[in-house]
Amino acid sequence: MDQAESSASPGQPEPGRPARPGRPAPRPDGHAEHEVPALRLEHPVVAGYDGSASSRNALAYAAGLARRLARPLLIVYVCSSGVYCEPLTGQVVGVPRDADALERWLLAELDQVTGHTEIDVHVRTRRGSPARELAATAEEFSADALVIGAPTHFWHRIAGSVSGWLARHARCPVIVVP
């Protein structure tokens, strides 16, 4: 579930959006290839998204910035590791996530926030620390900018936040949108 791309329907890419290179391609013998090609983007605008109101504002800002700079937009959703320990048995359990449902949700959020803009959009999900994963993604793709929403909880302003950590450690401009 490291990478997901958008399209209108299977085999038919939506205008302005690439086909799904993260999906196995059918071979002539009917079996799917299991090699996933690397996502290649040149200096995208990276938007961190978590579903909050401030991240929706950041997504709209990032889409506008990508359109003005004529750069692709890379939406990054970072989820927790999803692993916990069953209290009675001690068994380590991983919570499965539906990659297709997550992809549809992120693209629906983008369409709702920006309408049907003609920008090259890519979606990537990561697991782990949001600040570290966003910084790593921005560095991996040599991002022109990293756009995130401002922290909304009072505790983040005291104990630190994703935006504060990124401002100190990211290797690209960090834009924090309220």
PDB file of C-alpha atoms in Angstrom:
ATOM      1  CA  MET A   1       0.000   0.000   0.000  1.00  0.00           C
ATOM      2  CA  ASP A   2       2.958   2.280  -0.578  1.00  0.00           C
ATOM      3  CA  GLN A   3       1.647   3.881  -3.726  1.00  0.00           C
ATOM      4  CA  ALA A   4      -1.686   4.442  -5.406  1.00  0.00           C
ATOM      5  CA  GLU A   5      -2.556   6.309  -8.567  1.00  0.00           C
ATOM      6  CA  SER A   6      -5.861   7.637  -9.835  1.00  0.00           C
ATOM      7  CA  SER A   7      -8.022   6.808 -12.835  1.00  0.00           C
ATOM      8  CA  ALA A   8     -11.664   7.014 -13.857  1.00  0.00           C
ATOM      9  CA  SER A   9     -12.256   3.333 -14.524  1.00  0.00           C
ATOM     10  CA  PRO A  10     -10.120   0.235 -15.067  1.00  0.00           C
ATOM     11  CA  GLY A  11      -8.101   0.683 -18.234  1.00  0.00           C
ATOM     12  CA  GLN A  12      -9.398   4.209 -18.934  1.00  0.00           C
ATOM     13  CA  PRO A  13      -7.350   7.030 -17.365  1.00  0.00           C
ATOM     14  CA  GLU A  14      -9.247  10.148 -16.370  1.00  0.00           C
ATOM     15  CA  PRO A  15      -8.252  13.241 -18.379  1.00  0.00           C
ATOM     16  CA  GLY A  16      -5.485  15.162 -16.654  1.00  0.00           C
ATOM     17  CA  ARG A  17      -4.599  12.236 -14.413  1.00  0.00           C
ATOM     18  CA  PRO A  18      -2.168   9.391 -15.115  1.00  0.00           C
ATOM     19  CA  ALA A  19      -3.013   5.726 -15.421  1.00  0.00           C
ATOM     20  CA  ARG A  20      -2.418   3.479 -12.416  1.00  0.00           C
ATOM     21  CA  PRO A  21       1.226   2.418 -12.675  1.00  0.00           C
ATOM     22  CA  GLY A  22       1.038   0.952  -9.166  1.00  0.00           C
ATOM     23  CA  ARG A  23      -1.329  -1.782 -10.358  1.00  0.00           C
ATOM     24  CA  PRO A  24      -0.017  -5.052 -11.802  1.00  0.00           C
ATOM     25  CA  ALA A  25      -0.140  -4.992 -15.592  1.00  0.00           C
ATOM     26  CA  PRO A  26      -1.751  -7.973 -17.325  1.00  0.00           C
ATOM     27  CA  ARG A  27       0.581 -10.087 -19.445  1.00  0.00           C
ATOM     28  CA  PRO A  28      -0.365 -11.927 -22.641  1.00  0.00           C
ATOM     29  CA  ASP A  29      -0.599 -15.219 -20.697  1.00  0.00           C
ATOM     30  CA  GLY A  30      -3.292 -13.702 -18.439  1.00  0.00           C
ATOM     31  CA  HIS A  31      -1.186 -13.414 -15.270  1.00  0.00           C
ATOM     32  CA  ALA A  32      -0.430 -10.082 -13.667  1.00  0.00           C
ATOM     33  CA  GLU A  33       3.120  -8.816 -13.288  1.00  0.00           C
ATOM     34  CA  HIS A  34       4.061  -8.235  -9.668  1.00  0.00           C
ATOM     35  CA  GLU A  35       6.760  -5.604 -10.224  1.00  0.00           C
ATOM     36  CA  VAL A  36       5.621  -2.151  -9.195  1.00  0.00           C
ATOM     37  CA  PRO A  37       7.376   0.597 -11.141  1.00  0.00           C
ATOM     38  CA  ALA A  38       8.821   3.454  -9.126  1.00  0.00           C
ATOM     39  CA  LEU A  39       6.852   6.660  -9.086  1.00  0.00           C
ATOM     40  CA  ARG A  40       8.856   9.288 -10.972  1.00  0.00           C
ATOM     41  CA  LEU A  41       7.915  12.884 -10.417  1.00  0.00           C
ATOM     42  CA  GLU A  42      10.017  15.944 -11.042  1.00  0.00           C
ATOM     43  CA  HIS A  43       9.801  18.514  -8.248  1.00  0.00           C
ATOM     44  CA  PRO A  44       6.176  18.012  -7.188  1.00  0.00           C
ATOM     45  CA  VAL A  45       4.240  20.035  -4.681  1.00  0.00           C
ATOM     46  CA  VAL A  46       3.681  17.663  -1.760  1.00  0.00           C
ATOM     47  CA  ALA A  47       0.521  18.022   0.320  1.00  0.00           C
ATOM     48  CA  GLY A  48       0.194  16.247   3.651  1.00  0.00           C
ATOM     49  CA  TYR A  49      -3.438  15.289   4.216  1.00  0.00           C
ATOM     50  CA  ASP A  50      -5.184  13.823   7.269  1.00  0.00           C
ATOM     51  CA  GLY A  51      -8.826  14.839   6.764  1.00  0.00           C
ATOM     52  CA  SER A  52      -8.818  17.777   9.186  1.00  0.00           C
ATOM     53  CA  ALA A  53     -10.176  21.201   8.247  1.00  0.00           C
ATOM     54  CA  SER A  54      -6.705  22.734   8.142  1.00  0.00           C
ATOM     55  CA  SER A  55      -5.387  19.908   5.942  1.00  0.00           C
ATOM     56  CA  ARG A  56      -8.323  20.489   3.548  1.00  0.00           C
ATOM     57  CA  ASN A  57      -7.231  24.132   3.325  1.00  0.00           C
ATOM     58  CA  ALA A  58      -3.649  22.987   2.774  1.00  0.00           C
ATOM     59  CA  LEU A  59      -4.790  20.627   0.013  1.00  0.00           C
ATOM     60  CA  ALA A  60      -6.607  23.461  -1.771  1.00  0.00           C
ATOM     61  CA  TYR A  61      -3.555  25.703  -1.416  1.00  0.00           C
ATOM     62  CA  ALA A  62      -1.215  22.956  -2.673  1.00  0.00           C
ATOM     63  CA  ALA A  63      -3.440  22.278  -5.701  1.00  0.00           C
ATOM     64  CA  GLY A  64      -3.428  25.972  -6.598  1.00  0.00           C
ATOM     65  CA  LEU A  65       0.346  26.163  -6.129  1.00  0.00           C
ATOM     66  CA  ALA A  66       0.887  23.075  -8.297  1.00  0.00           C
ATOM     67  CA  ARG A  67      -1.334  24.558 -11.012  1.00  0.00           C
ATOM     68  CA  ARG A  68       0.500  27.926 -10.927  1.00  0.00           C
ATOM     69  CA  LEU A  69       3.948  26.294 -10.964  1.00  0.00           C
ATOM     70  CA  ALA A  70       2.905  23.699 -13.579  1.00  0.00           C
ATOM     71  CA  ARG A  71       4.102  20.941 -11.254  1.00  0.00           C
ATOM     72  CA  PRO A  72       2.497  17.641 -10.285  1.00  0.00           C
ATOM     73  CA  LEU A  73       0.643  17.395  -6.980  1.00  0.00           C
ATOM     74  CA  LEU A  74       1.586  14.534  -4.673  1.00  0.00           C
ATOM     75  CA  ILE A  75      -0.934  13.931  -1.884  1.00  0.00           C
ATOM     76  CA  VAL A  76       0.586  12.022   1.028  1.00  0.00           C
ATOM     77  CA  TYR A  77      -1.546  10.350   3.684  1.00  0.00           C
ATOM     78  CA  VAL A  78       0.408   8.972   6.630  1.00  0.00           C
ATOM     79  CA  CYS A  79      -1.354   6.426   8.800  1.00  0.00           C
ATOM     80  CA  SER A  80      -0.206   4.759  11.973  1.00  0.00           C
ATOM     81  CA  SER A  81       1.533   1.448  11.775  1.00  0.00           C
ATOM     82  CA  GLY A  82      -1.807  -0.212  12.519  1.00  0.00           C
ATOM     83  CA  VAL A  83      -0.185  -2.835  14.723  1.00  0.00           C
ATOM     84  CA  TYR A  84      -1.354  -3.568  18.233  1.00  0.00           C
ATOM     85  CA  CYS A  85      -1.059  -6.352  20.765  1.00  0.00           C
ATOM     86  CA  GLU A  86      -4.131  -8.455  21.614  1.00  0.00           C
ATOM     87  CA  PRO A  87      -4.480  -8.149  25.421  1.00  0.00           C
ATOM     88  CA  LEU A  88      -5.703 -11.691  26.140  1.00  0.00           C
ATOM     89  CA  THR A  89      -3.430 -13.699  23.865  1.00  0.00           C
ATOM     90  CA  GLY A  90      -0.470 -11.349  23.432  1.00  0.00           C
ATOM     91  CA  GLN A  91      -0.694 -11.866  19.684  1.00  0.00           C
ATOM     92  CA  VAL A  92       0.510  -8.965  17.523  1.00  0.00           C
ATOM     93  CA  VAL A  93      -2.274  -7.998  15.140  1.00  0.00           C
ATOM     94  CA  GLY A  94      -2.044  -5.757  12.101  1.00  0.00           C
ATOM     95  CA  VAL A  95      -5.108  -3.801  11.050  1.00  0.00           C
ATOM     96  CA  PRO A  96      -5.604  -4.204   7.302  1.00  0.00           C
ATOM     97  CA  ARG A  97      -6.483  -1.100   5.336  1.00  0.00           C
ATOM     98  CA  ASP A  98      -8.321  -1.067   2.046  1.00  0.00           C
ATOM     99  CA  ALA A  99      -5.937   0.721  -0.331  1.00  0.00           C
ATOM    100  CA  ASP A 100      -8.610   1.273  -2.987  1.00  0.00           C
ATOM    101  CA  ALA A 101     -11.061   2.789  -0.505  1.00  0.00           C
ATOM    102  CA  LEU A 102      -8.345   5.074   0.866  1.00  0.00           C
ATOM    103  CA  GLU A 103      -7.383   6.156  -2.656  1.00  0.00           C
ATOM    104  CA  ARG A 104     -11.022   6.875  -3.585  1.00  0.00           C
ATOM    105  CA  TRP A 105     -11.479   8.886  -0.385  1.00  0.00           C
ATOM    106  CA  LEU A 106      -8.367  11.014  -1.017  1.00  0.00           C
ATOM    107  CA  LEU A 107      -9.304  11.711  -4.639  1.00  0.00           C
ATOM    108  CA  ALA A 108     -12.898  12.534  -3.659  1.00  0.00           C
ATOM    109  CA  GLU A 109     -11.552  14.990  -1.076  1.00  0.00           C
ATOM    110  CA  LEU A 110      -9.340  16.592  -3.738  1.00  0.00           C
ATOM    111  CA  ASP A 111     -12.247  16.925  -6.176  1.00  0.00           C
ATOM    112  CA  GLN A 112     -14.441  18.374  -3.439  1.00  0.00           C
ATOM    113  CA  VAL A 113     -11.818  20.912  -2.413  1.00  0.00           C
ATOM    114  CA  THR A 114     -10.564  21.980  -5.847  1.00  0.00           C
ATOM    115  CA  GLY A 115     -13.171  20.873  -8.349  1.00  0.00           C
ATOM    116  CA  HIS A 116     -11.969  19.133 -11.488  1.00  0.00           C
ATOM    117  CA  THR A 117      -8.723  20.987 -12.079  1.00  0.00           C
ATOM    118  CA  GLU A 118      -6.325  19.947 -14.796  1.00  0.00           C
ATOM    119  CA  ILE A 119      -3.281  19.036 -12.717  1.00  0.00           C
ATOM    120  CA  ASP A 120      -1.243  15.862 -12.569  1.00  0.00           C
ATOM    121  CA  VAL A 121      -2.272  14.232  -9.266  1.00  0.00           C
ATOM    122  CA  HIS A 122      -0.608  11.322  -7.494  1.00  0.00           C
ATOM    123  CA  VAL A 123      -1.530   9.719  -4.200  1.00  0.00           C
ATOM    124  CA  ARG A 124       0.874   7.980  -1.858  1.00  0.00           C
ATOM    125  CA  THR A 125       0.233   6.457   1.532  1.00  0.00           C
ATOM    126  CA  ARG A 126       2.910   5.862   4.120  1.00  0.00           C
ATOM    127  CA  ARG A 127       3.006   4.274   7.565  1.00  0.00           C
ATOM    128  CA  GLY A 128       4.809   5.737  10.534  1.00  0.00           C
ATOM    129  CA  SER A 129       5.521   9.165  11.980  1.00  0.00           C
ATOM    130  CA  PRO A 130       3.731  11.848   9.915  1.00  0.00           C
ATOM    131  CA  ALA A 131       6.555  14.395  10.232  1.00  0.00           C
ATOM    132  CA  ARG A 132       9.315  11.961   9.298  1.00  0.00           C
ATOM    133  CA  GLU A 133       7.363  10.363   6.453  1.00  0.00           C
ATOM    134  CA  LEU A 134       6.380  13.725   4.939  1.00  0.00           C
ATOM    135  CA  ALA A 135       9.992  14.935   5.120  1.00  0.00           C
ATOM    136  CA  ALA A 136      11.256  11.688   3.576  1.00  0.00           C
ATOM    137  CA  THR A 137       8.718  11.895   0.747  1.00  0.00           C
ATOM    138  CA  ALA A 138       9.592  15.534   0.030  1.00  0.00           C
ATOM    139  CA  GLU A 139      13.289  14.667  -0.049  1.00  0.00           C
ATOM    140  CA  GLU A 140      12.753  11.527  -2.160  1.00  0.00           C
ATOM    141  CA  PHE A 141      11.034  13.515  -4.917  1.00  0.00           C
ATOM    142  CA  SER A 142      12.995  16.796  -4.519  1.00  0.00           C
ATOM    143  CA  ALA A 143       9.755  18.600  -3.790  1.00  0.00           C
ATOM    144  CA  ASP A 144       9.401  22.273  -4.650  1.00  0.00           C
ATOM    145  CA  ALA A 145       7.241  22.756  -1.557  1.00  0.00           C
ATOM    146  CA  LEU A 146       5.650  20.806   1.261  1.00  0.00           C
ATOM    147  CA  VAL A 147       2.197  22.085   2.234  1.00  0.00           C
ATOM    148  CA  ILE A 148       0.506  21.012   5.477  1.00  0.00           C
ATOM    149  CA  GLY A 149      -2.288  22.212   7.724  1.00  0.00           C
ATOM    150  CA  ALA A 150      -1.621  24.089  10.943  1.00  0.00           C
ATOM    151  CA  PRO A 151      -2.010  22.178  14.209  1.00  0.00           C
ATOM    152  CA  THR A 152      -5.450  22.568  15.728  1.00  0.00           C
ATOM    153  CA  HIS A 153      -4.900  21.156  19.208  1.00  0.00           C
ATOM    154  CA  PHE A 154      -3.665  23.417  21.984  1.00  0.00           C
ATOM    155  CA  TRP A 155      -1.345  20.639  23.189  1.00  0.00           C
ATOM    156  CA  HIS A 156       0.584  20.664  19.882  1.00  0.00           C
ATOM    157  CA  ARG A 157       1.456  24.307  20.399  1.00  0.00           C
ATOM    158  CA  ILE A 158       3.072  23.423  23.736  1.00  0.00           C
ATOM    159  CA  ALA A 159       4.596  19.997  23.097  1.00  0.00           C
ATOM    160  CA  GLY A 160       5.495  20.468  19.446  1.00  0.00           C
ATOM    161  CA  SER A 161       3.800  19.568  16.225  1.00  0.00           C
ATOM    162  CA  VAL A 162       4.344  18.070  12.799  1.00  0.00           C
ATOM    163  CA  SER A 163       4.626  21.539  11.258  1.00  0.00           C
ATOM    164  CA  GLY A 164       7.221  22.641  13.830  1.00  0.00           C
ATOM    165  CA  TRP A 165       9.331  19.536  13.261  1.00  0.00           C
ATOM    166  CA  LEU A 166       9.095  19.925   9.480  1.00  0.00           C
ATOM    167  CA  ALA A 167      10.075  23.594   9.640  1.00  0.00           C
ATOM    168  CA  ARG A 168      13.281  22.557  11.406  1.00  0.00           C
ATOM    169  CA  HIS A 169      14.127  19.377   9.457  1.00  0.00           C
ATOM    170  CA  ALA A 170      12.635  19.385   5.945  1.00  0.00           C
ATOM    171  CA  ARG A 171      14.955  20.150   3.031  1.00  0.00           C
ATOM    172  CA  CYS A 172      12.392  22.132   1.059  1.00  0.00           C
ATOM    173  CA  PRO A 173      10.138  25.098   1.793  1.00  0.00           C
ATOM    174  CA  VAL A 174       7.372  24.199   4.252  1.00  0.00           C
ATOM    175  CA  ILE A 175       4.078  26.075   3.945  1.00  0.00           C
ATOM    176  CA  VAL A 176       1.736  25.821   6.927  1.00  0.00           C
ATOM    177  CA  VAL A 177      -1.852  26.720   6.075  1.00  0.00           C
ATOM    178  CA  PRO A 178      -4.330  27.621   8.850  1.00  0.00           C
TER     179      PRO A 178
END
